[in-house]
Coordinates of C-alpha atoms in Angstrom, one line a residue:
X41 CA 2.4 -21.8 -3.9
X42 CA 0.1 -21.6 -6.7
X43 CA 2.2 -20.9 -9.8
X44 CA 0.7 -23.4 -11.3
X45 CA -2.1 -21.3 -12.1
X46 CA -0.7 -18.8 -13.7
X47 CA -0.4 -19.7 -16.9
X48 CA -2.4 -22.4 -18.5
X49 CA -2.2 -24.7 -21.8
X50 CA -4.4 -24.3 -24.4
X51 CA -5.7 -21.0 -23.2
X52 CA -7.9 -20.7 -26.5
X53 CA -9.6 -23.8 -25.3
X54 CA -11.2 -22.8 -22.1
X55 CA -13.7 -20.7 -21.0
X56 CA -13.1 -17.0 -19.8
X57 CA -14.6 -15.3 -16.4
X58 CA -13.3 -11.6 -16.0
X59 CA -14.4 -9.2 -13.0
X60 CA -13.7 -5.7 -14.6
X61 CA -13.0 -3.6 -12.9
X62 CA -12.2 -4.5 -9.5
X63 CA -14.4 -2.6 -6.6
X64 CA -13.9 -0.7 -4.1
X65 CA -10.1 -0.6 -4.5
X66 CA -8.2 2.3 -5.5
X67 CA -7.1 2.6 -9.2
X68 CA -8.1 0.7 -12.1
X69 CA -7.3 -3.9 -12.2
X70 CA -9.5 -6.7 -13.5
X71 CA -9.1 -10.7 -12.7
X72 CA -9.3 -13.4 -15.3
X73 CA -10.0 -16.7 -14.8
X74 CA -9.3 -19.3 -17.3
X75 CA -12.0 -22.4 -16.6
X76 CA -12.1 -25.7 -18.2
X77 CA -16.1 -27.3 -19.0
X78 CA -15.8 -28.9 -15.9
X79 CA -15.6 -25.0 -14.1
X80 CA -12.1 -26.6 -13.0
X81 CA -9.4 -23.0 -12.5
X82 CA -7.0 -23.4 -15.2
X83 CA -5.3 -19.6 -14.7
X84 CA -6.1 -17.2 -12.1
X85 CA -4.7 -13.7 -13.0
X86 CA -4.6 -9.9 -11.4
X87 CA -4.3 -7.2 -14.5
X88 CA -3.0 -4.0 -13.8
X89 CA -4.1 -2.1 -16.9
X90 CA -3.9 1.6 -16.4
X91 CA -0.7 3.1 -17.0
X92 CA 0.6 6.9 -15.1
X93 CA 4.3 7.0 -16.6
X94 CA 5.7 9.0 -13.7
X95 CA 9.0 8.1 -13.9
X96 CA 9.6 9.5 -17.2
X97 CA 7.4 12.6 -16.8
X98 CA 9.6 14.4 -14.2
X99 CA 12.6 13.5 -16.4
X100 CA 14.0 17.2 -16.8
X101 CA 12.3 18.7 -14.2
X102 CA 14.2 20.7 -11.5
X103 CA 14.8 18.4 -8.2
X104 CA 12.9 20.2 -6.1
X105 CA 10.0 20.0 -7.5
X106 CA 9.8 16.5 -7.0
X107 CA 8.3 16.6 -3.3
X108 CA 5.0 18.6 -5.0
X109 CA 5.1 16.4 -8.3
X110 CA 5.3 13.3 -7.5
X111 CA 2.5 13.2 -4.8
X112 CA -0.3 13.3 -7.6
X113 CA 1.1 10.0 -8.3
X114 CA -2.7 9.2 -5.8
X115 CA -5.2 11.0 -4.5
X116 CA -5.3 8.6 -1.6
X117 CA -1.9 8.5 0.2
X118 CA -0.3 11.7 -1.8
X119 CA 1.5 12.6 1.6
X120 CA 4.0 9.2 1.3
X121 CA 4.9 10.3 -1.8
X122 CA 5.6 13.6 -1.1
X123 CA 7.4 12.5 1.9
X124 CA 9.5 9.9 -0.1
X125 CA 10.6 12.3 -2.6
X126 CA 11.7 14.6 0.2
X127 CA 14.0 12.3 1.9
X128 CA 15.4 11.6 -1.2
X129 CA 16.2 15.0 -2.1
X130 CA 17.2 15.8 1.4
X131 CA 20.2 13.6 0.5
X132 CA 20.5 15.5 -2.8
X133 CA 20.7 19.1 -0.4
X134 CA 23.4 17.0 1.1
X135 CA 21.2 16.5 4.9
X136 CA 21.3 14.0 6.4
X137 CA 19.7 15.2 9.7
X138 CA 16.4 17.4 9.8
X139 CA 15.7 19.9 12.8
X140 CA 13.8 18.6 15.7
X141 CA 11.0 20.7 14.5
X142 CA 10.9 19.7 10.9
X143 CA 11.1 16.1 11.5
X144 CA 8.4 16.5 14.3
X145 CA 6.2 18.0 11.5
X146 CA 6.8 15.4 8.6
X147 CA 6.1 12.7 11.4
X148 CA 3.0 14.2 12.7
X149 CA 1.4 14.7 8.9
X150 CA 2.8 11.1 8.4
X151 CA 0.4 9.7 11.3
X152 CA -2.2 11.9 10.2
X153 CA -1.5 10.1 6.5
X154 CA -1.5 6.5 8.2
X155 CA -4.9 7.4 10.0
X156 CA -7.2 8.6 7.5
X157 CA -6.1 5.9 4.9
X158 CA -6.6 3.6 7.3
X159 CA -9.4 4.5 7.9
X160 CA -10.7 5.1 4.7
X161 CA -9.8 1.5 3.5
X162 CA -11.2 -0.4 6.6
X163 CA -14.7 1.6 6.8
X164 CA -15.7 2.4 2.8
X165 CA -14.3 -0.5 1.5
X166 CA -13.8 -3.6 3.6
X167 CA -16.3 -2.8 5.9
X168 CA -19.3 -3.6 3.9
X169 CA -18.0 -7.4 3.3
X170 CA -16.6 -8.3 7.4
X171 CA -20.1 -7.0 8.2
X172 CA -22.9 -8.5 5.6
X173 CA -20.7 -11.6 4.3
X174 CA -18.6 -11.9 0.9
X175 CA -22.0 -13.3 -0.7
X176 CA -24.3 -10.9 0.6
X177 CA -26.1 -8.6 -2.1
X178 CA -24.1 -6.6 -4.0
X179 CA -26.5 -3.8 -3.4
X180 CA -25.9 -3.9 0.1
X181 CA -21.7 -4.0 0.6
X182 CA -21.2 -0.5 0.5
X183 CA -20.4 2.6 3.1
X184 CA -24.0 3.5 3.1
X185 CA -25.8 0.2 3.8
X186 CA -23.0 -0.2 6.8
X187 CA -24.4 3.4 7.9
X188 CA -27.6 2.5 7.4
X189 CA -27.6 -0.5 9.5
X190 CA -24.6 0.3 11.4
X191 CA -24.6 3.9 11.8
X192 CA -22.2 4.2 15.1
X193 CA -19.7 2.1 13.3
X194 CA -19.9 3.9 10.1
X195 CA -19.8 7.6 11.3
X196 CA -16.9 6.6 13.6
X197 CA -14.8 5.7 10.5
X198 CA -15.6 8.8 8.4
X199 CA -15.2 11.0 11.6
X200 CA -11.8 9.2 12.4
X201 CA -10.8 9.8 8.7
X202 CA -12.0 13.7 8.7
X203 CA -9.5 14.1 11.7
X204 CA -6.5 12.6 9.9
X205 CA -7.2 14.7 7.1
X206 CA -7.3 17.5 9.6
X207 CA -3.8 16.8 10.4
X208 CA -2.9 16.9 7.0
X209 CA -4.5 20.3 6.0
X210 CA -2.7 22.2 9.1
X211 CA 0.4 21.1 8.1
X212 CA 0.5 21.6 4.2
X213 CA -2.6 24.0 3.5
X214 CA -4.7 21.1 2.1
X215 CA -6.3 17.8 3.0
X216 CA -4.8 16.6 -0.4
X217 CA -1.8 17.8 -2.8
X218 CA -0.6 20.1 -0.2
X219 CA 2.7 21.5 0.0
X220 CA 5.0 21.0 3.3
X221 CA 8.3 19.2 3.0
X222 CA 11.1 21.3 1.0
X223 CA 14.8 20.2 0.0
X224 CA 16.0 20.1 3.7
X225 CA 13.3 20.6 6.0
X226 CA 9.8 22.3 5.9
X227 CA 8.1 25.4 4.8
X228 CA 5.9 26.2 7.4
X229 CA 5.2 26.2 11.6
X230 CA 2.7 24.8 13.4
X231 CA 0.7 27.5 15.7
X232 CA -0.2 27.1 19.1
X233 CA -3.9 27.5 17.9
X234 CA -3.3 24.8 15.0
X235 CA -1.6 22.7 17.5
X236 CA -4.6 23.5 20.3
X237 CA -7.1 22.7 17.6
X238 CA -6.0 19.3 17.0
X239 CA -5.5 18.3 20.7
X240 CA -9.1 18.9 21.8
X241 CA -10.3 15.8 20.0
X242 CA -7.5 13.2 19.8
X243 CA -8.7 11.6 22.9
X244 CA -11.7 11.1 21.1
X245 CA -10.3 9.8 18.0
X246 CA -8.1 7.4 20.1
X247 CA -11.2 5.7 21.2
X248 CA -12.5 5.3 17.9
X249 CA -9.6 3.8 17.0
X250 CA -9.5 1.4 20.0
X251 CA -13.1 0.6 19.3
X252 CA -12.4 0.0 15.4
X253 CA -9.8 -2.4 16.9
X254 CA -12.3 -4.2 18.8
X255 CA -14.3 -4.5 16.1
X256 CA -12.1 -6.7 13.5
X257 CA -11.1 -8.8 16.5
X258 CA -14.7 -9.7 17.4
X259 CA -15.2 -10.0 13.7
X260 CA -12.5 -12.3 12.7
X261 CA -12.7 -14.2 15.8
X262 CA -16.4 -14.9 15.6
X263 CA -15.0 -17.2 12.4
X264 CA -11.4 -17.8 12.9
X265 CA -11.4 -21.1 11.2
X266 CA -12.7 -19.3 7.8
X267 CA -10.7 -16.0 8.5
X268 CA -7.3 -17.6 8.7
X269 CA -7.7 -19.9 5.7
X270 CA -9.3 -17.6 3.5
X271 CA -6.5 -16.4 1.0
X272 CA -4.0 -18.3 3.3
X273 CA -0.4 -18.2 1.5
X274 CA 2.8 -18.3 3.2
X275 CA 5.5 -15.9 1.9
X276 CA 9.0 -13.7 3.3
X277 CA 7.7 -10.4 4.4
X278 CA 9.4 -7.1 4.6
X279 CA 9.5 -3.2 5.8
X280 CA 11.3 -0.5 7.7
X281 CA 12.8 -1.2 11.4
X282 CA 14.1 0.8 13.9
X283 CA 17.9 0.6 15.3
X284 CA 16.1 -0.9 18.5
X285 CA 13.9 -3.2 16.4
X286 CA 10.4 -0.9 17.2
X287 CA 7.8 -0.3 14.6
X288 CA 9.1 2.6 12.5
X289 CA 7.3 4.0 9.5
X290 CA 9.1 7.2 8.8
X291 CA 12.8 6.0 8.8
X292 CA 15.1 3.0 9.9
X293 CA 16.4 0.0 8.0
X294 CA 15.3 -2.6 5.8
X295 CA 14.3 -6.2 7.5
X296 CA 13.0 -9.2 6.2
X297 CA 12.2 -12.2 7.6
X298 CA 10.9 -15.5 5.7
X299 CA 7.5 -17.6 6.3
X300 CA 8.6 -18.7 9.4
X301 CA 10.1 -15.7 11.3
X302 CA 13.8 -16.0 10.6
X303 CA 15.3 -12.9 9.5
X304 CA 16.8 -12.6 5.8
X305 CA 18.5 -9.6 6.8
X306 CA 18.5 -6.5 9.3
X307 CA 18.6 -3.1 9.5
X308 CA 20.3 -2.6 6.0
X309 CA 20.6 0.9 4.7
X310 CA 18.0 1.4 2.3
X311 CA 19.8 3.0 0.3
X312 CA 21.5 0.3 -0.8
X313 CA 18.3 -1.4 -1.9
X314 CA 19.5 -2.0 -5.7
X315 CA 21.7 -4.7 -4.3
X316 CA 19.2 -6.7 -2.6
X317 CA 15.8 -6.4 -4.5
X318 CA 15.2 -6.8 -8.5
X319 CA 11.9 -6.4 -10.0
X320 CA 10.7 -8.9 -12.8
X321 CA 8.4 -7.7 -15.9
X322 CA 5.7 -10.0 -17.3
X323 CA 4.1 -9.6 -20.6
X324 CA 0.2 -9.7 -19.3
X325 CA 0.4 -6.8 -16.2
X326 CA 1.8 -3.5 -16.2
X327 CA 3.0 -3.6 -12.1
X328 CA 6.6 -5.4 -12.1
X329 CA 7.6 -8.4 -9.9
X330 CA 9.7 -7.2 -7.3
X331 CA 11.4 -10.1 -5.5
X332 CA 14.7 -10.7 -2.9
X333 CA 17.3 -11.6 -5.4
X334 CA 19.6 -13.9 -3.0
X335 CA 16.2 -16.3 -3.0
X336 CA 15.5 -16.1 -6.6
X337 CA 12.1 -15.0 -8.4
X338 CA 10.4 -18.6 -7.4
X339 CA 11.4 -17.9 -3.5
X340 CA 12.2 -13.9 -2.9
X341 CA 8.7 -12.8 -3.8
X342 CA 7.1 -10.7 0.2
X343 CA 4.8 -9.0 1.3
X344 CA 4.9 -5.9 3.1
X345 CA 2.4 -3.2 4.5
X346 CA 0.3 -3.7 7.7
X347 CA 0.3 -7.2 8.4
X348 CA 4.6 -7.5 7.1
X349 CA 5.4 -4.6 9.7
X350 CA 3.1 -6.2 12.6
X351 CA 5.3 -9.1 12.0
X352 CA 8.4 -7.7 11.6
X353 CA 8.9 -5.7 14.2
X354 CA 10.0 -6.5 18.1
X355 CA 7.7 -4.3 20.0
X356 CA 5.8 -1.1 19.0
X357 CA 6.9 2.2 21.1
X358 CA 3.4 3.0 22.0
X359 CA 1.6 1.1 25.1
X360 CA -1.8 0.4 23.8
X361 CA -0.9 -0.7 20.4
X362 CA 2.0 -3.1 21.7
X363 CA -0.6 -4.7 24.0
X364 CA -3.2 -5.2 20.9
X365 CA 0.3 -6.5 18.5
X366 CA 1.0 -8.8 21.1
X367 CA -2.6 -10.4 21.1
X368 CA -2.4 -10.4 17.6
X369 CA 0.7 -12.4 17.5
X370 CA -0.9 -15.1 20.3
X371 CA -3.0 -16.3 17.1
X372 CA 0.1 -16.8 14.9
X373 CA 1.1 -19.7 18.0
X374 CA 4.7 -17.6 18.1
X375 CA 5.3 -18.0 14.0
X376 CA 4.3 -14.7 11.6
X377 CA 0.3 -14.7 10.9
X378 CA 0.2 -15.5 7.4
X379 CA -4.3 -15.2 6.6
X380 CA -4.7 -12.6 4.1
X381 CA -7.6 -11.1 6.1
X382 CA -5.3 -10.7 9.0
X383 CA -4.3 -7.3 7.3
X384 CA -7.3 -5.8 8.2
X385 CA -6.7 -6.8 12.1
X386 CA -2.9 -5.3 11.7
X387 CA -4.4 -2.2 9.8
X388 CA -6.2 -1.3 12.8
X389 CA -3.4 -2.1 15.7
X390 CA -1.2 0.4 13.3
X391 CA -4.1 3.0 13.0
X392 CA -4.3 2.9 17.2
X393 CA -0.9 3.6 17.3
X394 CA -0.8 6.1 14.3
X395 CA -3.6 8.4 17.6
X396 CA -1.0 7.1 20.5
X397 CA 1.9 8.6 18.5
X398 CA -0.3 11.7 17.2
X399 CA -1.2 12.7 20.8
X400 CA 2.3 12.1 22.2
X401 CA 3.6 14.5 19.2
X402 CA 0.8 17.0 20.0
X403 CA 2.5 17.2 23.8
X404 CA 5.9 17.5 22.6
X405 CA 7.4 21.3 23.0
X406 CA 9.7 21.0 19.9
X407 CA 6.8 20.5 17.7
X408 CA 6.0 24.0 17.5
X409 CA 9.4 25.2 16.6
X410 CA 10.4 27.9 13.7
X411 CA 14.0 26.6 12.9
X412 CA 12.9 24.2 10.1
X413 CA 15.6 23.9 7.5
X414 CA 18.8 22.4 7.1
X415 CA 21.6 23.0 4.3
X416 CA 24.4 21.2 3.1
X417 CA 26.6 20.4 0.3
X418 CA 24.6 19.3 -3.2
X419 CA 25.1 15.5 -4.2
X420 CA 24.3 14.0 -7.1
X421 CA 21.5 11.0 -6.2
X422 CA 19.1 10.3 -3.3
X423 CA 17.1 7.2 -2.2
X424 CA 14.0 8.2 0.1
X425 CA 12.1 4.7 1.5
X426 CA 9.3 5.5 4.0
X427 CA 6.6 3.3 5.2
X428 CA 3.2 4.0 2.9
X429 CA -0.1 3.1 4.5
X430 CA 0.3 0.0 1.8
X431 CA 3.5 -0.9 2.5
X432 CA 7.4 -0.1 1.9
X433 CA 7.9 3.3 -0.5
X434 CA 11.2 3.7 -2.6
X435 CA 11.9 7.0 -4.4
X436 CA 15.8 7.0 -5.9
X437 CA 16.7 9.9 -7.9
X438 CA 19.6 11.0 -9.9
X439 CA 20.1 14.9 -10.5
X440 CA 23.0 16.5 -13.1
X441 CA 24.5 19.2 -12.8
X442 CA 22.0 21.6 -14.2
X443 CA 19.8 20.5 -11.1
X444 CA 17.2 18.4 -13.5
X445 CA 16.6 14.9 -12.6
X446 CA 18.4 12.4 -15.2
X447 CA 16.5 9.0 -13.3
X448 CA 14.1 8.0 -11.3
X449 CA 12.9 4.5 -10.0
X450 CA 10.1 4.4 -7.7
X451 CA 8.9 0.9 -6.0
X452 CA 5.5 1.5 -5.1
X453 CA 4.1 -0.4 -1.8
X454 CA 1.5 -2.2 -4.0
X455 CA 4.1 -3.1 -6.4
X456 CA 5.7 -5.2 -3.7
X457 CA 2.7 -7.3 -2.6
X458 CA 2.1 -8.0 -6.9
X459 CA 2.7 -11.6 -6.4
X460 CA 1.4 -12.0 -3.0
X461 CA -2.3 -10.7 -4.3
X462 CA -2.0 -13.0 -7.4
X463 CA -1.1 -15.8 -5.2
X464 CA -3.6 -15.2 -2.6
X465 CA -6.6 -14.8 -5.3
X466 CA -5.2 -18.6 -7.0
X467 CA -6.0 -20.1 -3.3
X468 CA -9.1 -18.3 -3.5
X469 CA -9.7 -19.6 -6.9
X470 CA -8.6 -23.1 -6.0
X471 CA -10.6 -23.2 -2.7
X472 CA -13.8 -21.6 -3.3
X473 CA -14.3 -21.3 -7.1
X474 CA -12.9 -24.9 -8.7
X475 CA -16.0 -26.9 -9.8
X476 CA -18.6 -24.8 -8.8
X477 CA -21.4 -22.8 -10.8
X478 CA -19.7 -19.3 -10.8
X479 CA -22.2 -16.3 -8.9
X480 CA -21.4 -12.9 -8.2
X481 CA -21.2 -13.6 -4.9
X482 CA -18.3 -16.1 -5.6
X483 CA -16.9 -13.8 -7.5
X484 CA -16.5 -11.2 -4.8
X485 CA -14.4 -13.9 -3.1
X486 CA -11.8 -12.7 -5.3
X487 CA -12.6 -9.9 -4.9
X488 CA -12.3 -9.5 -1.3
X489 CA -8.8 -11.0 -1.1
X490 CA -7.3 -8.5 -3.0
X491 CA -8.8 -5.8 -0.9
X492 CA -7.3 -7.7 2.2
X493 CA -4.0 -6.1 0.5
X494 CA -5.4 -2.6 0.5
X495 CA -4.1 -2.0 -3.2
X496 CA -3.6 1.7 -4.7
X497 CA -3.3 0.2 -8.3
X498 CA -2.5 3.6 -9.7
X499 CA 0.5 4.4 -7.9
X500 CA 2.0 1.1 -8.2
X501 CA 1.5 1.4 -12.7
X502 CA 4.6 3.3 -13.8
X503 CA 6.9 1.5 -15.7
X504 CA 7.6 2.9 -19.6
X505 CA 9.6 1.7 -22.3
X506 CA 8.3 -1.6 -23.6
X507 CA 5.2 -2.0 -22.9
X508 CA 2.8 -3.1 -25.2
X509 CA 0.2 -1.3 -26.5
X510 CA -2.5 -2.0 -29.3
X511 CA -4.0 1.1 -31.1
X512 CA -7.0 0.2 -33.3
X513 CA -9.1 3.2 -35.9
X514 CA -12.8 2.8 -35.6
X515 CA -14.8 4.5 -38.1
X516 CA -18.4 5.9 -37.2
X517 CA -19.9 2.5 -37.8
X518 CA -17.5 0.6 -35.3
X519 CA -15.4 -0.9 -38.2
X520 CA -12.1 -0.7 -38.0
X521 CA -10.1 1.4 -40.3
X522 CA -6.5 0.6 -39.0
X523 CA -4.7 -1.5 -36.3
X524 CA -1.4 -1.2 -34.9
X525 CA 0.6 -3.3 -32.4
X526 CA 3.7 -2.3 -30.5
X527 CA 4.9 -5.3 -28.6
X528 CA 6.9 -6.4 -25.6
X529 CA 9.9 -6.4 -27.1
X530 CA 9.6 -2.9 -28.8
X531 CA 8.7 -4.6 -32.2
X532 CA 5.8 -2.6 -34.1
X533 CA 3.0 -3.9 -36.7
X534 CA 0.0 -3.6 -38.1

């Protein structure tokens, strides 16, 4: 642990170091480090400083619009929003069971989701720093120096991110913001063509994804020592499960096990959550705390996404990905695999069975099925909880009886791992920073741990109520006319 540096005395009295904005994540954060004149980290903090609001804007609205709203929450992983939203309402319809065809649909578009954010994350973004080194030239850690100098690599991952968006588009009209899941099932068929279409390459696309796999093996293998102890923390991690105990993104139950593998508790019904999670608010980010609340805030804090499900789960139910999850665990010497960086490894062994599962679907005769929705009778609240490329995705909703949504609360999967990436960049800090003449390149360090975590830092900022918030009148000089402060507590001055 590494609350220590969180909050240090006499802030005024030490010397400030802020990377803002953070690269090549999605959304909007900055770092601040706090160092005394020795260059000794005081305080090491992640800043979430953009604010969406989301839960309060669909206040009102009808309850099935929800599915369509709510997914321009991102840009990036809009279809596990949508998807979310859906299940909830589903329960709000009053189904609790989908045709064969519709849930074959939302799965398929799920995978396709999975793959080309996946792939987007490991080849644009994190790409650029496994390849060239955290302190290479900043110039250079990019998508285009990686296909510049590694072209087969880098045209692999756009190709294999084109095809998942491909997936997408023939399901909901659009690569992004499309419109496929409805209260109870789905809107539209897949066509033998459509269906045809996507099957001529995804024998392709599953070598690319076996070769991305190979690629972060050889990579973090080539320095294991370094990989594993960069932004080393230990914490309780946390997803979806199936009944059997397989890797399940689109539905199961709640698991979590602690730092060393021994389960906190199985296969709850998720929709339950609000009696097993609370979220804590600080006064300096706008993403909440979540945290296990039979542990406490010091002790309940997880992680989730890629590398919480690779733990988590017993086996995964396709052959090639199991094989890789299994070599992956052989590095853990049969505890969970704690390294930060060891997301990346997990992202891939999920985006190899994300093709598996795509092709198996593709095969399957139900898929292309015209009975797609299901009615029942109307109920007043739904919880949806799916697996998001980041991590675990709650959407709860409450509906009156006009059919306009009186509450939401949505737990974003970077909202879960809040703690985690402040934790892992204070052992970054603490490691590689403490003492030494800050560079860029040490910088980056930081930098690099919290893209280990994937982030979508504008999804995960949409809390409203008390926030504080500073509203200053400049005239055309840059003097300032007027000032006024709302704080934490709601209080207001000038």
């Amino acid at each position: 642990m590494y609350d220590h540096l969180e909050t240090a005395e006499n802030p005024e009295s030490l010397k400030r170091v802020v990377i803002d904005p953070v690269t090549r994540v999605e959304g909007h954060g900055k770092v601040t480090l706090l160092l005394d004149e020795d260059n000794h980290v005081r305080q090491a903090r992640l800043h979430i400083v953009e604010f969406r609001g989301f839960e309060r804007f669909i206040q009102g609205r009808p309850y099935w619009e929800l599915p369509v709203l709510v997914q321009r929450l991102c840009g990036i992983c809009p279809v596990s929003h949508h998807l979310a939203a859906a299940k909830a309402i589903d329960q709000v319809v009053g189904v609790d069971r989908l045709t064969p065809a519709a849930e074959k649909l939302r799965r398929l578009m799920h995978f396709g989701q999975f793959l080309q954010s996946h792939a987007l994350h490991f080849f644009h973004l994190a790409t650029p720093d496994l390849l060239f080194g955290f302190d290479s030239p900043a110039g250079r850690r990019n998508i285009f120096a990686v296909l510049k100098e590694y072209p087969d690599v880098g045209l692999e991952g756009v190709r294999m991110r084109k095809y998942g968006q491909e997936v997408i588009r023939l399901i909901s009209g659009k690569r992004i913001h499309g419109s496929a899941a409805i209260p109870g099932g789905m809107n539209k068929a897949l066509t033998v063509e459509e269906r045809d279409f996507l099957l001529q390459d995804i024998d392709t696309v599953l070598g690319w994804c076996r070769n991305a796999l190979a690629l972060i093996r050889r990579v973090y293998l080539a320095n294991r020592e370094h990989h594993e102890r960069f932004g080393l923390i230990r914490s309780n991690f946390m997803g979806l499960i199936r009944d059997d105990g397989a890797f399940e993104i689109y539905h199961g139950g709640l698991r979590a096990k602690d730092a060393s593998g021994r389960t906190i508790f199985d296969k709850l019904d998720y929709r339950g959550y609000t009696g097993i999670l609370r979220e804590e608010v600080r006064s300096w980010s706008y993403m909440k705390f979540p945290y296990i609340e039979a542990l406490g805030k010091e002790n309940g804090w997880y992680r989730v996404g890629p590398l919480a499900r690779i733990n988590n789960c017993d086996f995964i139910p396709t052959p090639l990905a199991e094989e890789a999850r299994q070599d992956f665990l052989a590095q853990g010497a049969g505890g969970p695999v704690h390294g930060s960086l060891a997301f990346h490894w997990a992202r891939m062994i999920e985006t190899l069975h994300c093709a598996e599962s795509i092709r198996e679907l593709l095969h399957a005769p139900e898929l292309l099925g015209t009975d797609l929705v299901v009615h029942g009778e109307r109920q007043p609240e739904g919880v949806g909880v799916i697996e998001a490329p980041r991590g675990t995705l709650f959407h709860h909703y409450q509906v009156d009886e006009n059919d306009l949504v009186t509450r939401a609360n949505l737990i974003v999967s970077t909202t879960h791992n809040n703690q985690a990436m402040n934790e892992s960049i204070r052992q970054v800090a603490s490691e590689y920073l403490d003492g030494q003449t800050i560079t860029e390149g040490l910088l980056n360090h930081i930098e690099v741990a919290i893209r280990a975590y994937d982030p979508c830092l504008s999804c995960a900022t949409h809390a409203l109520g008390k926030m504080p918030l500073v509203i200053e009148l400049m005239d055309a000089g840059g003097g300032m006319l007027d000032r006024l402060q709302k704080r934490a507590d709601g209080t207001v001055s000038r």
